[in-house]
Coordinates of N, CA, C and O in Angstrom, one line a residue:
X1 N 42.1 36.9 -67.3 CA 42.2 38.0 -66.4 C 41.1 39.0 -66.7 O 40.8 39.2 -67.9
X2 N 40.5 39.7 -65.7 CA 39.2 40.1 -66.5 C 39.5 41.7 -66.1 O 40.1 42.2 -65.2
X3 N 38.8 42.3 -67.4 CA 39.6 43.8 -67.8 C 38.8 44.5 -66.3 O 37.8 44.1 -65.7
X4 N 39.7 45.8 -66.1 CA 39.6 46.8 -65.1 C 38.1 47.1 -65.6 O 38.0 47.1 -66.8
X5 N 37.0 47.5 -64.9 CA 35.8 48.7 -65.1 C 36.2 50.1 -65.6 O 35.6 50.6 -66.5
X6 N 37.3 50.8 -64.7 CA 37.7 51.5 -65.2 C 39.1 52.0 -66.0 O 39.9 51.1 -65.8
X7 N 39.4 52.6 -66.5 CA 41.3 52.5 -67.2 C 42.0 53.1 -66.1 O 41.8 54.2 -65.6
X8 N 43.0 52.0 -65.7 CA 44.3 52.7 -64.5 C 44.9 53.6 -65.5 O 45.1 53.2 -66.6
X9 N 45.4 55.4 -65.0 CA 45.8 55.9 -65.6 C 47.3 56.2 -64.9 O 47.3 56.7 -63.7
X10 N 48.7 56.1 -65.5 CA 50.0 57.0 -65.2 C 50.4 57.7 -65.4 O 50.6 58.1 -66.6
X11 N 50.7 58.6 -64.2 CA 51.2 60.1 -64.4 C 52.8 59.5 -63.5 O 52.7 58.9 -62.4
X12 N 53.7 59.7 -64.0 CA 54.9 59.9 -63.7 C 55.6 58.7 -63.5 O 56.7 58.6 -63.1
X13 N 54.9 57.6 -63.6 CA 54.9 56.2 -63.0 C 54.7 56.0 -61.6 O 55.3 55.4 -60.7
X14 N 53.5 56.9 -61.5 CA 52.5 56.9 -60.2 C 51.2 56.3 -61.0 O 50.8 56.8 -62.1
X15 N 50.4 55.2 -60.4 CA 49.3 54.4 -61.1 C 48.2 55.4 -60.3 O 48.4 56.0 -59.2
X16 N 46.7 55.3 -61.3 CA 45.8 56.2 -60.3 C 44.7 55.5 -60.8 O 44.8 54.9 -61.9
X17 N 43.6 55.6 -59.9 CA 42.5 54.5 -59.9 C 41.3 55.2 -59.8 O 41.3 56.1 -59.0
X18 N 39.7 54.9 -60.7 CA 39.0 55.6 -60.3 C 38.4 55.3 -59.2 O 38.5 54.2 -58.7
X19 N 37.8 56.4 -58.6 CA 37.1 55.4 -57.5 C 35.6 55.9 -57.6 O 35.4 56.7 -58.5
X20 N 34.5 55.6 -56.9 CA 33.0 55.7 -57.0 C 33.1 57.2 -57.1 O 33.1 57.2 -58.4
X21 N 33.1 58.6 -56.7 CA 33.3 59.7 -56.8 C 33.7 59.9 -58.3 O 32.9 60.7 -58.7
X22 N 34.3 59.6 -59.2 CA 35.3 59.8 -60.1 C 36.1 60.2 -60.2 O 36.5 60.2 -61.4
X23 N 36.8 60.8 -59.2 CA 37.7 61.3 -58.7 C 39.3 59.8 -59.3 O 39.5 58.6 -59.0
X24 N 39.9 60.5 -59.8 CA 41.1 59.5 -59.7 C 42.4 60.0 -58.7 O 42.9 61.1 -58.4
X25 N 42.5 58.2 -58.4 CA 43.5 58.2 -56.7 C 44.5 57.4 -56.5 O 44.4 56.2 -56.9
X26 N 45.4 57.8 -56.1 CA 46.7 56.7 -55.8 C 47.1 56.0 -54.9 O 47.4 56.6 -53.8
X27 N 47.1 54.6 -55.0 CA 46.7 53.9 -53.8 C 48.4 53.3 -53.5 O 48.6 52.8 -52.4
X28 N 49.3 53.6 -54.5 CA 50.7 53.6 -54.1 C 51.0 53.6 -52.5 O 50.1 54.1 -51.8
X29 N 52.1 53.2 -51.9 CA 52.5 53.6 -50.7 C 53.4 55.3 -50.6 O 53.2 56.1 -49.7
X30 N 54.3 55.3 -51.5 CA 54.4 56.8 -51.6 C 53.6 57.6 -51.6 O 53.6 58.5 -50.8
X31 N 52.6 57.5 -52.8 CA 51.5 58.5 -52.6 C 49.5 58.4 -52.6 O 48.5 58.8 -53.1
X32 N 50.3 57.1 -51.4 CA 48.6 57.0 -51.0 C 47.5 58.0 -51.0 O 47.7 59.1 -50.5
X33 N 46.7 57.8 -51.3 CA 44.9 59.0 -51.6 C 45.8 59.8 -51.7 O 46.0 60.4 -50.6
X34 N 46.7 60.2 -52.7 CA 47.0 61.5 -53.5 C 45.7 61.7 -54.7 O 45.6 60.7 -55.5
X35 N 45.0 62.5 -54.8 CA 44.2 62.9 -56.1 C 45.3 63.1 -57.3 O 46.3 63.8 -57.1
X36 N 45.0 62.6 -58.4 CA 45.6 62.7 -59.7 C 45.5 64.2 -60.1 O 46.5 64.7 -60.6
X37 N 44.3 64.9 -59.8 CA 44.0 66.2 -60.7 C 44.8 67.1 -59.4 O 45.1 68.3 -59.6
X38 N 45.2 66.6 -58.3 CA 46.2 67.6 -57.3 C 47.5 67.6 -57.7 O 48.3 68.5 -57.6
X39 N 48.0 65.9 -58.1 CA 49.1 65.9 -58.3 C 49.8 66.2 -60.0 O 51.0 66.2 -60.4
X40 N 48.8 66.3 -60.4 CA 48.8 67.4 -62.1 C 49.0 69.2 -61.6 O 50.0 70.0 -61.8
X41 N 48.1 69.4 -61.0 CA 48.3 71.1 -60.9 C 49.5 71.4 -60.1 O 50.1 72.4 -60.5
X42 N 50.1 70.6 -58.6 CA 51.2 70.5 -58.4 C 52.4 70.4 -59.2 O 53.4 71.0 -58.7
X43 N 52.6 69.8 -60.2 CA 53.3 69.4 -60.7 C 54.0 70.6 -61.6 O 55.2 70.8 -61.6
X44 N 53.1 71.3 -62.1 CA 52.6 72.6 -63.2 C 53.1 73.7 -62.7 O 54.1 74.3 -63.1
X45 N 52.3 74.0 -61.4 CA 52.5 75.1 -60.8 C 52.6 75.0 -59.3 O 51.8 75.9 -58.9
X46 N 53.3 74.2 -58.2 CA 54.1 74.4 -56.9 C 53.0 73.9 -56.1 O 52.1 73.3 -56.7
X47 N 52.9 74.1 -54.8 CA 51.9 73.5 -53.9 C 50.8 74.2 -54.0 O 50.9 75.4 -54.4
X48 N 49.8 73.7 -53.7 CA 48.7 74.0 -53.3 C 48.2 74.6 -51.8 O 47.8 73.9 -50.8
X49 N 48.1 76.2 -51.8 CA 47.9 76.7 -50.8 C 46.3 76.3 -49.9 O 45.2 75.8 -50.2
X50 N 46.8 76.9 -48.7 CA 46.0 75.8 -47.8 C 45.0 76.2 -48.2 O 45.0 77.2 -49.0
X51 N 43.7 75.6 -47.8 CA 42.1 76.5 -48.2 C 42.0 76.4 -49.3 O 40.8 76.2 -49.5
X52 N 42.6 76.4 -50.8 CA 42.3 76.0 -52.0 C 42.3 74.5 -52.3 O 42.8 73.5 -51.6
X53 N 41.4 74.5 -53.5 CA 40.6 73.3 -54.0 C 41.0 73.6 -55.5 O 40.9 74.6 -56.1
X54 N 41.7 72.2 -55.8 CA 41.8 72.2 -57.7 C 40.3 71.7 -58.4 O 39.8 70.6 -58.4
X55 N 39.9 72.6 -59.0 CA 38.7 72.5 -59.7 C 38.7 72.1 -61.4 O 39.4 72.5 -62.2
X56 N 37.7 71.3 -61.5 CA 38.0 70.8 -63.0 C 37.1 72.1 -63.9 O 35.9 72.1 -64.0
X57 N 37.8 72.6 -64.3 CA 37.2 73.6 -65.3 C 35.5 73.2 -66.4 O 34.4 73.9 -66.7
X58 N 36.0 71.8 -66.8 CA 34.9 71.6 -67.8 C 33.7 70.2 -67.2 O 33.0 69.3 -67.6
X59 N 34.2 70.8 -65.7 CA 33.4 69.8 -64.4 C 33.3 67.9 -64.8 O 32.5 67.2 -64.2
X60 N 34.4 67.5 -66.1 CA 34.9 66.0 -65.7 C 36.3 65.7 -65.2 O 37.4 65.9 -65.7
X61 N 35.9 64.9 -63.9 CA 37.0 64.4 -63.3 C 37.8 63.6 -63.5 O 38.8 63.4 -62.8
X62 N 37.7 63.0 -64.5 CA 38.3 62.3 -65.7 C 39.2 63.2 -66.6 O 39.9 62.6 -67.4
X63 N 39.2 64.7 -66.5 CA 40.1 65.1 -67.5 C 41.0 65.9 -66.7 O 40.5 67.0 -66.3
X64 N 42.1 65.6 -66.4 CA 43.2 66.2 -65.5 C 44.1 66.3 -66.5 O 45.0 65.4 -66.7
X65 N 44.1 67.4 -67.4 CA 45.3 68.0 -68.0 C 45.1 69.3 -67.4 O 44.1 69.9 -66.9
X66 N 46.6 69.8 -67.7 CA 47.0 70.9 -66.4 C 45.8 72.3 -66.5 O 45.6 73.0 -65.5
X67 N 45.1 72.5 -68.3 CA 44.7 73.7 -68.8 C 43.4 73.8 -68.2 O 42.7 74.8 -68.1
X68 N 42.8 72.0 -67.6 CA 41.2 72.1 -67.3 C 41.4 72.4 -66.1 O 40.5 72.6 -65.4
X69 N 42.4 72.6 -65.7 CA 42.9 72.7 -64.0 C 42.5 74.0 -63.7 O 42.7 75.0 -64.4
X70 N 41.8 74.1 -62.0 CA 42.4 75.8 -61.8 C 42.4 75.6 -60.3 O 42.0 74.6 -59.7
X71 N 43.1 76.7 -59.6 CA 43.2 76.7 -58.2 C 42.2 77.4 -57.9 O 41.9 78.3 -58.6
X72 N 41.5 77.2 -56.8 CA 40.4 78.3 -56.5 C 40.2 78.5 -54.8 O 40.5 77.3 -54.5
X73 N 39.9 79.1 -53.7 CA 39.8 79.6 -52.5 C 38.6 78.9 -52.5 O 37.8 79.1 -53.4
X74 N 38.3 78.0 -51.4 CA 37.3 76.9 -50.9 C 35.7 77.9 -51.4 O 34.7 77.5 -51.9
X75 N 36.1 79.1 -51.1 CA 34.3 79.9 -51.0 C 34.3 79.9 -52.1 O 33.4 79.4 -52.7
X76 N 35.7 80.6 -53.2 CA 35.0 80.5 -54.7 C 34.6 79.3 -55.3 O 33.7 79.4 -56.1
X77 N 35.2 78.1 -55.0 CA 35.2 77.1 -55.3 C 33.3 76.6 -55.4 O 32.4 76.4 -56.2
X78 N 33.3 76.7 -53.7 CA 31.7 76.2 -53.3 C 30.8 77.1 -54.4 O 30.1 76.6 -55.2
X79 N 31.0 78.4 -54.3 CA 30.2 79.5 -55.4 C 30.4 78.9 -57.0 O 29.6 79.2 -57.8
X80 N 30.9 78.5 -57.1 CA 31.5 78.1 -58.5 C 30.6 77.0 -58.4 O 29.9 77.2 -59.4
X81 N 30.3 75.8 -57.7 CA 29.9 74.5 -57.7 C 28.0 74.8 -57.7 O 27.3 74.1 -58.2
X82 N 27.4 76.2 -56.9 CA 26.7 76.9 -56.6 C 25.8 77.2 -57.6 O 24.6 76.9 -57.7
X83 N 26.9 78.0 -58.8 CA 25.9 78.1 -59.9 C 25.6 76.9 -61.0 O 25.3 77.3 -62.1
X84 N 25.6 75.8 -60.8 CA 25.6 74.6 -61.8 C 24.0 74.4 -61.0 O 23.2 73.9 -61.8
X85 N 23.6 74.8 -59.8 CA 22.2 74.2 -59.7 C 21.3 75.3 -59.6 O 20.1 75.1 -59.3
X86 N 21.7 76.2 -59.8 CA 20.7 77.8 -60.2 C 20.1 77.6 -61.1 O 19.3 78.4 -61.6

């Protein structure tokens, strides 16, 4: 059987998958295209208000522990993503 490209990772005994983005995703039927790093800061701290975006603090999407996590308002978000190419 020939190994995954990427490592399936579990969070709760929900499987999550990378996909081309690096984004990891759950292809489950409960929680189809749920993002892992949404369903980490959910988990943490309650829903996700509308207009915010969970941002990876140390900008890899590969590290979804709750501390790299942050909530942020779509504009700060975009401004935040803004200064990486200044």
């Amino acid at each position: 059987m020939p190994r995954a490209k990427y490592p399936i990772f579990e969070v709760d005994g929900i499987k999550f998958y990378r996909k081309p983005r690096g984004y990891y995703k759950s292809d489950s039927v409960r929680h189809c295209g749920q993002y892992m790093h949404r369903y980490v800061w959910e988990k943490h701290n309650g829903p996700i208000p509308a207009g915010y975006h969970v941002h990876h603090i140390n900008g890899d999407k590969s590290d979804n522990r709750v501390e790299n996590l942050a909530c942020l308002s779509a504009d700060r978000h975009v401004s935040w993503h803004m200064r990486e190419y200044l």
